[in-house]
Amino acid sequence: MFRFGLVLALGLFATVAVAETPPSRPGIDAPELARLGTHGVGVRSIILVQPGQADILAYDAAKGAAPLKARSLPVDIWYPATAPANARPVTYADTLPAEPPKPPAAFTVAGVAVRDAPPLKGAFPLVILSHGYSGTPAAMTWLAENLASKGYVVAGIHHRDPDISDGKGFPEPFMRRPLDIAFVAHELRAQAGKGALLGADISRVALMGYSMGGYGVLTVAGGSLDPAGGAAAIPGGLMKPYTRGGARAGELAVPGLKAVVAIAPAGVRFKTWGPEGLAGVTAPLLIIAGDQDRTVGFSDGIKPVFDQAVHADRYMLVFENGGHSIGMSSAPPSMRDTLWDFHWFEDPAWRKDKIMAVSQHMITAFLDLHVKDDASRAAYLDTDVARGNDAKWPSPAPAGYGAFSPGGPGLTWKGFPRNGAQGLELHHRPPAP
């Protein structure tokens, strides 16, 4: 009897030990605005089809042309919802390229959203989310679900990139990222006009992208492509019409754009925009970066975006010693057996749940301020202490060990718990005249 009870207890313990927490739900040391909002979350999946698109990877140099095909883009849409009683939350399932020559690595991520839950009535800002090279929205539900619970409609695009380990595939995501983002934005705008987009308010749009998605959203936001830069390497000059001064460059613009979030954005190392192109970004901009990003570079890759987007009211949040994988969720259990799979998700220096929580907090403050016009959120972004290590905890201290800082001159940034801003930097520059 004792042995049976012990086995049963160990079994229950094992069940509890492997239970996954949805990455959209922050941990105990998260800053104030990271927590989930008051709304339930629903998720639906649609497919948008763009006919007559050049198949860049099938470009025929002898003929000087690429065949045309219909480009099919699945889009996951998270939205404020009323979840039915006892509804089962979704579990996301997808794959990422494994270390060659292995087949794609499958993984699942726990969610808080309920598939096809009834949407709340209201008008909620639309956020378009673009993942990194060979990535998937399933690895960014930490952000999509979190924002939907706070009153945003989030549309995550499945770009369906070629395998990142095959360098020959690079021209496709480089060309398609801005085109895909602009197409989805325009198509969703048309659907919203027919009352079909789950309460999205198309007069208030934000763009968010990670890595290659960061390059895409910066381009769509007004970062004009240099005709002599990376676009010039696209076979057959297929991207030239979308470069600065090109006949189709205006097709990339998104009406109603209020804010842009670029997480570890790619682009500068490809000479994408040239030294002046990012001056065309005028919407408020939040850049999130690790200063040890070995993939897109920091001093020669991400910081120049902050320096060159001179006409944007811009912030840059820096994780000191952080790397490139800051846009992904925590590694699911199935992605913890090989270093290649693990490094898709995890940072070499930072706890991933801390990265997600800090980013959720800052992105919420930024979007609420610039998209929802909530002036009270400015206090969470405005500080006279750029390095969190240099800030002081208030004295007298707020009541309770788990209290949040009220902010103020020389003090720990507003909304952060005790020691919660260590290792972080927050830089701000207003737009040039």
GROMACS .gro file of C-alpha atoms in nm:
model
  433
    1MET     CA    1   0.000   0.000   0.000
    2PHE     CA    2   0.285   0.234   0.090
    3ARG     CA    3   0.464   0.150  -0.236
    4PHE     CA    4   0.147   0.220  -0.438
    5GLY     CA    5   0.099   0.553  -0.263
    6LEU     CA    6   0.462   0.646  -0.322
    7VAL     CA    7   0.439   0.561  -0.692
    8LEU     CA    8   0.114   0.757  -0.723
    9ALA     CA    9   0.267   1.058  -0.547
   10LEU     CA   10   0.576   1.047  -0.768
   11GLY     CA   11   0.353   1.025  -1.074
   12LEU     CA   12   0.154   1.328  -0.966
   13PHE     CA   13   0.476   1.516  -0.895
   14ALA     CA   14   0.607   1.434  -1.242
   15THR     CA   15   0.284   1.559  -1.396
   16VAL     CA   16   0.311   1.887  -1.210
   17ALA     CA   17   0.683   1.920  -1.288
   18VAL     CA   18   0.636   1.902  -1.666
   19ALA     CA   19   0.327   2.122  -1.680
   20GLU     CA   20   0.394   2.416  -1.908
   21THR     CA   21   0.311   2.776  -1.826
   22PRO     CA   22   0.197   2.970  -2.133
   23PRO     CA   23   0.476   3.215  -2.221
   24SER     CA   24   0.220   3.496  -2.249
   25ARG     CA   25   0.174   3.471  -1.870
   26PRO     CA   26   0.476   3.641  -1.702
   27GLY     CA   27   0.654   3.523  -1.390
   28ILE     CA   28   0.675   3.654  -1.037
   29ASP     CA   29   0.954   3.907  -1.099
   30ALA     CA   30   0.792   4.065  -1.406
   31PRO     CA   31   0.751   4.442  -1.420
   32GLU     CA   32   0.405   4.587  -1.368
   33LEU     CA   33   0.264   4.611  -1.721
   34ALA     CA   34   0.379   4.264  -1.828
   35ARG     CA   35   0.086   4.089  -1.662
   36LEU     CA   36  -0.203   3.969  -1.875
   37GLY     CA   37  -0.485   4.214  -1.932
   38THR     CA   38  -0.848   4.183  -1.831
   39HIS     CA   39  -0.981   4.035  -2.156
   40GLY     CA   40  -1.010   3.674  -2.254
   41VAL     CA   41  -0.824   3.581  -2.572
   42GLY     CA   42  -0.946   3.410  -2.885
   43VAL     CA   43  -0.748   3.292  -3.187
   44ARG     CA   44  -0.854   3.222  -3.543
   45SER     CA   45  -0.655   3.125  -3.850
   46ILE     CA   46  -0.718   3.249  -4.201
   47ILE     CA   47  -0.537   3.221  -4.534
   48LEU     CA   48  -0.476   3.521  -4.757
   49VAL     CA   49  -0.377   3.465  -5.120
   50GLN     CA   50  -0.187   3.713  -5.333
   51PRO     CA   51  -0.201   3.614  -5.700
   52GLY     CA   52   0.062   3.671  -5.966
   53GLN     CA   53   0.372   3.692  -5.746
   54ALA     CA   54   0.723   3.633  -5.882
   55ASP     CA   55   0.873   3.304  -5.759
   56ILE     CA   56   1.213   3.449  -5.682
   57LEU     CA   57   1.377   3.112  -5.607
   58ALA     CA   58   1.274   2.983  -5.952
   59TYR     CA   59   1.425   3.279  -6.137
   60ASP     CA   60   1.554   3.174  -6.481
   61ALA     CA   61   1.864   3.374  -6.565
   62ALA     CA   62   1.859   3.256  -6.928
   63LYS     CA   63   1.506   3.388  -6.976
   64GLY     CA   64   1.557   3.686  -6.746
   65ALA     CA   65   1.229   3.618  -6.570
   66ALA     CA   66   1.073   3.442  -6.273
   67PRO     CA   67   0.754   3.237  -6.303
   68LEU     CA   68   0.445   3.378  -6.138
   69LYS     CA   69   0.248   3.198  -5.870
   70ALA     CA   70  -0.022   3.264  -5.613
   71ARG     CA   71   0.142   3.331  -5.277
   72SER     CA   72  -0.056   3.180  -4.992
   73LEU     CA   73  -0.006   3.334  -4.647
   74PRO     CA   74  -0.165   3.177  -4.339
   75VAL     CA   75  -0.237   3.438  -4.072
   76ASP     CA   76  -0.316   3.369  -3.706
   77ILE     CA   77  -0.534   3.637  -3.547
   78TRP     CA   78  -0.549   3.685  -3.169
   79TYR     CA   79  -0.826   3.907  -3.037
   80PRO     CA   80  -1.010   4.009  -2.719
   81ALA     CA   81  -1.277   3.747  -2.658
   82THR     CA   82  -1.525   3.595  -2.420
   83ALA     CA   83  -1.413   3.240  -2.363
   84PRO     CA   84  -1.694   2.990  -2.302
   85ALA     CA   85  -1.701   2.830  -1.959
   86ASN     CA   86  -1.460   2.535  -1.928
   87ALA     CA   87  -1.319   2.603  -2.275
   88ARG     CA   88  -0.986   2.434  -2.340
   89PRO     CA   89  -0.697   2.671  -2.424
   90VAL     CA   90  -0.516   2.611  -2.749
   91THR     CA   91  -0.183   2.431  -2.778
   92TYR     CA   92   0.020   2.566  -3.068
   93ALA     CA   93   0.215   2.316  -3.279
   94ASP     CA   94   0.474   2.391  -3.546
   95THR     CA   95   0.825   2.312  -3.666
   96LEU     CA   96   1.157   2.491  -3.709
   97PRO     CA   97   1.456   2.388  -3.921
   98ALA     CA   98   1.679   2.145  -3.733
   99GLU     CA   99   2.055   2.115  -3.761
  100PRO     CA  100   2.131   1.976  -4.109
  101PRO     CA  101   2.075   1.711  -4.225
  102LYS     CA  102   1.802   1.641  -3.969
  103PRO     CA  103   1.435   1.686  -4.060
  104PRO     CA  104   1.242   1.983  -3.915
  105ALA     CA  105   1.210   1.984  -3.537
  106ALA     CA  106   0.852   1.974  -3.406
  107PHE     CA  107   0.744   2.159  -3.093
  108THR     CA  108   0.433   2.269  -2.904
  109VAL     CA  109   0.363   2.580  -2.697
  110ALA     CA  110   0.092   2.613  -2.432
  111GLY     CA  111  -0.150   2.901  -2.482
  112VAL     CA  112  -0.417   3.096  -2.296
  113ALA     CA  113  -0.626   3.165  -2.609
  114VAL     CA  114  -0.938   2.968  -2.698
  115ARG     CA  115  -0.977   2.869  -3.061
  116ASP     CA  116  -1.264   3.060  -3.230
  117ALA     CA  117  -1.391   3.211  -2.904
  118PRO     CA  118  -1.664   3.476  -2.951
  119PRO     CA  119  -1.498   3.818  -3.002
  120LEU     CA  120  -1.570   4.104  -2.767
  121LYS     CA  121  -1.764   4.395  -2.907
  122GLY     CA  122  -1.551   4.703  -2.952
  123ALA     CA  123  -1.289   4.868  -3.171
  124PHE     CA  124  -0.939   4.745  -3.091
  125PRO     CA  125  -0.612   4.860  -3.254
  126LEU     CA  126  -0.465   4.626  -3.514
  127VAL     CA  127  -0.110   4.496  -3.464
  128ILE     CA  128   0.063   4.311  -3.748
  129LEU     CA  129   0.337   4.074  -3.632
  130SER     CA  130   0.619   3.942  -3.852
  131HIS     CA  131   0.851   3.663  -3.733
  132GLY     CA  132   1.220   3.602  -3.804
  133TYR     CA  133   1.385   3.410  -4.088
  134SER     CA  134   1.246   3.053  -4.099
  135GLY     CA  135   1.045   3.131  -3.786
  136THR     CA  136   0.678   3.100  -3.702
  137PRO     CA  137   0.414   3.293  -3.505
  138ALA     CA  138   0.391   2.994  -3.269
  139ALA     CA  139   0.725   3.103  -3.124
  140MET     CA  140   0.594   3.454  -3.056
  141THR     CA  141   0.266   3.381  -2.877
  142TRP     CA  142   0.431   3.525  -2.565
  143LEU     CA  143   0.364   3.864  -2.721
  144ALA     CA  144   0.056   3.805  -2.936
  145GLU     CA  145  -0.161   3.657  -2.659
  146ASN     CA  146  -0.037   3.907  -2.403
  147LEU     CA  147  -0.135   4.205  -2.620
  148ALA     CA  148  -0.471   4.056  -2.717
  149SER     CA  149  -0.561   4.029  -2.348
  150LYS     CA  150  -0.497   4.405  -2.324
  151GLY     CA  151  -0.729   4.509  -2.604
  152TYR     CA  152  -0.535   4.462  -2.929
  153VAL     CA  153  -0.609   4.250  -3.236
  154VAL     CA  154  -0.281   4.084  -3.336
  155ALA     CA  155  -0.229   3.931  -3.681
  156GLY     CA  156   0.073   3.699  -3.700
  157ILE     CA  157   0.189   3.618  -4.053
  158HIS     CA  158   0.327   3.275  -4.149
  159HIS     CA  159   0.584   3.383  -4.409
  160ARG     CA  160   0.686   3.021  -4.478
  161ASP     CA  161   1.050   3.101  -4.551
  162PRO     CA  162   1.298   2.857  -4.701
  163ASP     CA  163   1.530   2.675  -4.459
  164ILE     CA  164   1.763   2.927  -4.296
  165SER     CA  165   2.058   2.684  -4.325
  166ASP     CA  166   2.042   2.706  -4.706
  167GLY     CA  167   2.195   3.040  -4.799
  168LYS     CA  168   2.055   3.017  -5.151
  169GLY     CA  169   1.709   3.087  -5.012
  170PHE     CA  170   1.792   3.431  -4.868
  171PRO     CA  171   1.659   3.638  -5.162
  172GLU     CA  172   1.303   3.522  -5.089
  173PRO     CA  173   1.263   3.653  -4.732
  174PHE     CA  174   1.462   3.964  -4.820
  175MET     CA  175   1.220   4.046  -5.101
  176ARG     CA  176   0.902   3.910  -4.952
  177ARG     CA  177   0.913   4.046  -4.595
  178PRO     CA  178   0.805   4.402  -4.675
  179LEU     CA  179   0.577   4.285  -4.957
  180ASP     CA  180   0.405   4.029  -4.734
  181ILE     CA  181   0.357   4.275  -4.447
  182ALA     CA  182   0.214   4.544  -4.673
  183PHE     CA  183  -0.015   4.295  -4.851
  184VAL     CA  184  -0.152   4.155  -4.524
  185ALA     CA  185  -0.205   4.505  -4.386
  186HIS     CA  186  -0.398   4.612  -4.696
  187GLU     CA  187  -0.597   4.288  -4.713
  188LEU     CA  188  -0.696   4.301  -4.347
  189ARG     CA  189  -0.794   4.662  -4.394
  190ALA     CA  190  -1.029   4.555  -4.673
  191GLN     CA  191  -1.175   4.275  -4.460
  192ALA     CA  192  -1.226   4.508  -4.166
  193GLY     CA  193  -1.418   4.739  -4.395
  194LYS     CA  194  -1.659   4.449  -4.451
  195GLY     CA  195  -1.695   4.392  -4.076
  196ALA     CA  196  -1.501   4.067  -4.087
  197LEU     CA  197  -1.196   4.134  -3.869
  198LEU     CA  198  -1.292   4.067  -3.508
  199GLY     CA  199  -1.330   4.424  -3.394
  200ALA     CA  200  -1.003   4.559  -3.536
  201ASP     CA  201  -0.981   4.937  -3.567
  202ILE     CA  202  -0.791   4.994  -3.892
  203SER     CA  203  -0.745   5.362  -3.816
  204ARG     CA  204  -0.496   5.257  -3.544
  205VAL     CA  205  -0.228   5.020  -3.672
  206ALA     CA  206   0.103   4.909  -3.522
  207LEU     CA  207   0.374   4.700  -3.687
  208MET     CA  208   0.594   4.459  -3.490
  209GLY     CA  209   0.873   4.245  -3.628
  210TYR     CA  210   1.159   4.030  -3.505
  211SER     CA  211   1.491   3.996  -3.692
  212MET     CA  212   1.398   3.965  -4.061
  213GLY     CA  213   1.051   4.075  -3.957
  214GLY     CA  214   1.212   4.382  -3.799
  215TYR     CA  215   1.367   4.466  -4.135
  216GLY     CA  216   1.026   4.420  -4.294
  217VAL     CA  217   0.833   4.648  -4.059
  218LEU     CA  218   1.097   4.923  -4.075
  219THR     CA  219   1.076   4.916  -4.455
  220VAL     CA  220   0.698   4.926  -4.459
  221ALA     CA  221   0.705   5.206  -4.200
  222GLY     CA  222   0.895   5.430  -4.439
  223GLY     CA  223   1.254   5.305  -4.442
  224SER     CA  224   1.314   5.351  -4.814
  225LEU     CA  225   1.523   5.081  -4.980
  226ASP     CA  226   1.853   5.189  -5.133
  227PRO     CA  227   1.854   5.098  -5.506
  228ALA     CA  228   2.228   5.028  -5.478
  229GLY     CA  229   2.201   4.833  -5.151
  230GLY     CA  230   2.093   4.478  -5.076
  231ALA     CA  231   1.793   4.505  -5.307
  232ALA     CA  232   2.029   4.532  -5.604
  233ALA     CA  233   2.140   4.173  -5.544
  234ILE     CA  234   1.790   4.031  -5.594
  235PRO     CA  235   1.792   3.838  -5.924
  236GLY     CA  236   1.654   4.010  -6.230
  237GLY     CA  237   1.612   4.345  -6.055
  238LEU     CA  238   1.278   4.218  -5.923
  239MET     CA  239   1.299   4.438  -5.616
  240LYS     CA  240   1.408   4.755  -5.793
  241PRO     CA  241   1.051   4.890  -5.842
  242TYR     CA  242   1.010   4.892  -5.461
  243THR     CA  243   1.331   5.084  -5.389
  244ARG     CA  244   1.364   5.456  -5.327
  245GLY     CA  245   1.205   5.643  -5.617
  246GLY     CA  246   1.076   5.319  -5.772
  247ALA     CA  247   0.740   5.298  -5.944
  248ARG     CA  248   0.592   5.064  -5.680
  249ALA     CA  249   0.760   5.194  -5.364
  250GLY     CA  250   0.437   5.361  -5.253
  251GLU     CA  251   0.261   5.022  -5.237
  252LEU     CA  252   0.452   4.941  -4.919
  253ALA     CA  253   0.293   5.220  -4.714
  254VAL     CA  254   0.032   5.126  -4.450
  255PRO     CA  255  -0.248   5.374  -4.373
  256GLY     CA  256  -0.323   5.448  -4.009
  257LEU     CA  257   0.025   5.356  -3.885
  258LYS     CA  258   0.072   5.477  -3.526
  259ALA     CA  259   0.376   5.287  -3.395
  260VAL     CA  260   0.652   5.040  -3.485
  261VAL     CA  261   0.829   4.782  -3.268
  262ALA     CA  262   1.147   4.629  -3.410
  263ILE     CA  263   1.304   4.345  -3.208
  264ALA     CA  264   1.667   4.270  -3.305
  265PRO     CA  265   1.599   4.408  -3.654
  266ALA     CA  266   1.806   4.287  -3.947
  267GLY     CA  267   1.888   4.508  -4.244
  268VAL     CA  268   2.176   4.746  -4.179
  269ARG     CA  269   2.447   4.489  -4.257
  270PHE     CA  270   2.282   4.430  -4.595
  271LYS     CA  271   2.314   4.802  -4.673
  272THR     CA  272   1.937   4.786  -4.704
  273TRP     CA  273   1.837   5.148  -4.662
  274GLY     CA  274   2.164   5.335  -4.705
  275PRO     CA  275   2.256   5.611  -4.458
  276GLU     CA  276   1.945   5.820  -4.531
  277GLY     CA  277   1.668   5.566  -4.591
  278LEU     CA  278   1.559   5.523  -4.228
  279ALA     CA  279   1.494   5.897  -4.203
  280GLY     CA  280   1.167   5.814  -4.376
  281VAL     CA  281   1.038   5.638  -4.063
  282THR     CA  282   0.821   5.894  -3.885
  283ALA     CA  283   0.596   5.678  -3.664
  284PRO     CA  284   0.709   5.636  -3.301
  285LEU     CA  285   0.962   5.354  -3.285
  286LEU     CA  286   1.065   5.110  -3.011
  287ILE     CA  287   1.378   4.903  -3.078
  288ILE     CA  288   1.459   4.607  -2.851
  289ALA     CA  289   1.811   4.466  -2.873
  290GLY     CA  290   2.087   4.265  -2.713
  291ASP     CA  291   2.423   4.442  -2.724
  292GLN     CA  292   2.599   4.112  -2.798
  293ASP     CA  293   2.382   4.020  -3.097
  294ARG     CA  294   2.614   3.808  -3.315
  295THR     CA  295   2.355   3.758  -3.591
  296VAL     CA  296   2.259   4.106  -3.709
  297GLY     CA  297   2.518   4.300  -3.506
  298PHE     CA  298   2.458   4.569  -3.248
  299SER     CA  299   2.702   4.857  -3.298
  300ASP     CA  300   2.704   4.795  -3.674
  301GLY     CA  301   2.351   4.658  -3.709
  302ILE     CA  302   2.088   4.766  -3.458
  303LYS     CA  303   2.221   5.087  -3.305
  304PRO     CA  304   2.244   5.251  -3.650
  305VAL     CA  305   1.868   5.204  -3.683
  306PHE     CA  306   1.825   5.406  -3.365
  307ASP     CA  307   2.075   5.667  -3.487
  308GLN     CA  308   1.939   5.702  -3.841
  309ALA     CA  309   1.562   5.704  -3.781
  310VAL     CA  310   1.598   6.072  -3.700
  311HIS     CA  311   1.239   6.174  -3.770
  312ALA     CA  312   1.085   5.919  -3.533
  313ASP     CA  313   1.022   5.962  -3.161
  314ARG     CA  314   1.230   5.658  -3.075
  315TYR     CA  315   1.329   5.442  -2.782
  316MET     CA  316   1.587   5.164  -2.763
  317LEU     CA  317   1.570   4.900  -2.489
  318VAL     CA  318   1.898   4.713  -2.453
  319PHE     CA  319   1.963   4.384  -2.274
  320GLU     CA  320   2.328   4.411  -2.173
  321ASN     CA  321   2.514   4.094  -2.285
  322GLY     CA  322   2.196   3.977  -2.459
  323GLY     CA  323   2.208   3.800  -2.795
  324HIS     CA  324   1.977   3.765  -3.095
  325SER     CA  325   1.714   3.516  -2.978
  326ILE     CA  326   1.529   3.774  -2.770
  327GLY     CA  327   1.220   3.763  -2.991
  328MET     CA  328   1.138   3.396  -2.934
  329SER     CA  329   0.958   3.233  -2.642
  330SER     CA  330   1.122   3.000  -2.392
  331ALA     CA  331   1.242   2.675  -2.546
  332PRO     CA  332   0.960   2.417  -2.544
  333PRO     CA  333   1.051   2.077  -2.391
  334SER     CA  334   1.107   1.913  -2.731
  335MET     CA  335   1.360   2.184  -2.824
  336ARG     CA  336   1.590   2.129  -2.526
  337ASP     CA  337   1.770   1.814  -2.641
  338THR     CA  338   2.016   1.967  -2.890
  339LEU     CA  339   2.206   2.295  -2.873
  340TRP     CA  340   2.087   2.399  -3.222
  341ASP     CA  341   1.720   2.363  -3.123
  342PHE     CA  342   1.780   2.521  -2.782
  343HIS     CA  343   1.950   2.827  -2.931
  344TRP     CA  344   1.654   2.897  -3.158
  345PHE     CA  345   1.482   3.013  -2.839
  346GLU     CA  346   1.718   3.075  -2.550
  347ASP     CA  347   1.969   3.352  -2.483
  348PRO     CA  348   2.323   3.263  -2.368
  349ALA     CA  349   2.317   3.513  -2.079
  350TRP     CA  350   1.958   3.605  -1.984
  351ARG     CA  351   1.667   3.403  -1.847
  352LYS     CA  352   1.419   3.396  -2.129
  353ASP     CA  353   1.116   3.448  -1.905
  354LYS     CA  354   1.281   3.771  -1.783
  355ILE     CA  355   1.342   3.890  -2.140
  356MET     CA  356   0.980   3.824  -2.232
  357ALA     CA  357   0.843   3.994  -1.922
  358VAL     CA  358   1.053   4.310  -1.963
  359SER     CA  359   0.960   4.326  -2.331
  360GLN     CA  360   0.590   4.273  -2.257
  361HIS     CA  361   0.604   4.560  -2.007
  362MET     CA  362   0.785   4.803  -2.236
  363ILE     CA  363   0.585   4.717  -2.548
  364THR     CA  364   0.259   4.758  -2.356
  365ALA     CA  365   0.362   5.103  -2.230
  366PHE     CA  366   0.481   5.206  -2.577
  367LEU     CA  367   0.172   5.089  -2.768
  368ASP     CA  368  -0.073   5.216  -2.508
  369LEU     CA  369   0.092   5.558  -2.525
  370HIS     CA  370   0.121   5.593  -2.902
  371VAL     CA  371  -0.163   5.377  -3.033
  372LYS     CA  372  -0.427   5.417  -2.761
  373ASP     CA  373  -0.321   5.772  -2.665
  374ASP     CA  374  -0.294   5.677  -2.296
  375ALA     CA  375  -0.076   5.963  -2.171
  376SER     CA  376  -0.028   5.794  -1.831
  377ARG     CA  377   0.201   5.537  -1.996
  378ALA     CA  378   0.466   5.799  -2.074
  379ALA     CA  379   0.590   5.774  -1.715
  380TYR     CA  380   0.693   5.412  -1.777
  381LEU     CA  381   0.915   5.515  -2.069
  382ASP     CA  382   1.059   5.849  -1.959
  383THR     CA  383   1.360   5.824  -1.730
  384ASP     CA  384   1.668   6.032  -1.659
  385VAL     CA  385   1.871   5.717  -1.584
  386ALA     CA  386   1.956   5.533  -1.906
  387ARG     CA  387   2.126   5.237  -1.735
  388GLY     CA  388   1.913   5.045  -1.493
  389ASN     CA  389   2.225   4.962  -1.288
  390ASP     CA  390   2.270   5.332  -1.210
  391ALA     CA  391   1.918   5.388  -1.077
  392LYS     CA  392   1.840   5.388  -0.705
  393TRP     CA  393   1.555   5.214  -0.526
  394PRO     CA  394   1.318   5.473  -0.372
  395SER     CA  395   1.374   5.578  -0.013
  396PRO     CA  396   1.158   5.548   0.181
  397ALA     CA  397   1.084   5.226  -0.001
  398PRO     CA  398   0.734   5.136  -0.119
  399ALA     CA  399   0.554   4.897   0.115
  400GLY     CA  400   0.621   4.528   0.056
  401TYR     CA  401   0.922   4.352  -0.091
  402GLY     CA  402   0.740   4.289  -0.420
  403ALA     CA  403   0.639   4.654  -0.470
  404PHE     CA  404   0.693   4.837  -0.798
  405SER     CA  405   0.899   5.152  -0.823
  406PRO     CA  406   0.695   5.472  -0.869
  407GLY     CA  407   0.977   5.610  -1.087
  408GLY     CA  408   1.113   5.960  -1.064
  409PRO     CA  409   1.446   6.143  -1.092
  410GLY     CA  410   1.739   5.908  -1.036
  411LEU     CA  411   1.511   5.621  -0.935
  412THR     CA  412   1.446   5.271  -1.067
  413TRP     CA  413   1.224   5.290  -1.375
  414LYS     CA  414   0.852   5.311  -1.303
  415GLY     CA  415   0.680   4.975  -1.276
  416PHE     CA  416   0.992   4.766  -1.214
  417PRO     CA  417   1.034   4.559  -0.896
  418ARG     CA  418   1.337   4.575  -0.669
  419ASN     CA  419   1.653   4.496  -0.876
  420GLY     CA  420   1.431   4.438  -1.178
  421ALA     CA  421   1.603   4.683  -1.415
  422GLN     CA  422   1.959   4.561  -1.359
  423GLY     CA  423   2.141   4.485  -1.682
  424LEU     CA  424   1.901   4.698  -1.888
  425GLU     CA  425   1.940   5.024  -2.077
  426LEU     CA  426   1.666   5.252  -2.206
  427HIS     CA  427   1.759   5.527  -2.451
  428HIS     CA  428   1.526   5.791  -2.596
  429ARG     CA  429   1.562   6.050  -2.868
  430PRO     CA  430   1.290   6.287  -2.983
  431PRO     CA  431   1.231   6.338  -3.357
  432ALA     CA  432   1.443   6.594  -3.538
  433PRO     CA  433   1.260   6.899  -3.675
   0.00000   0.00000   0.00000
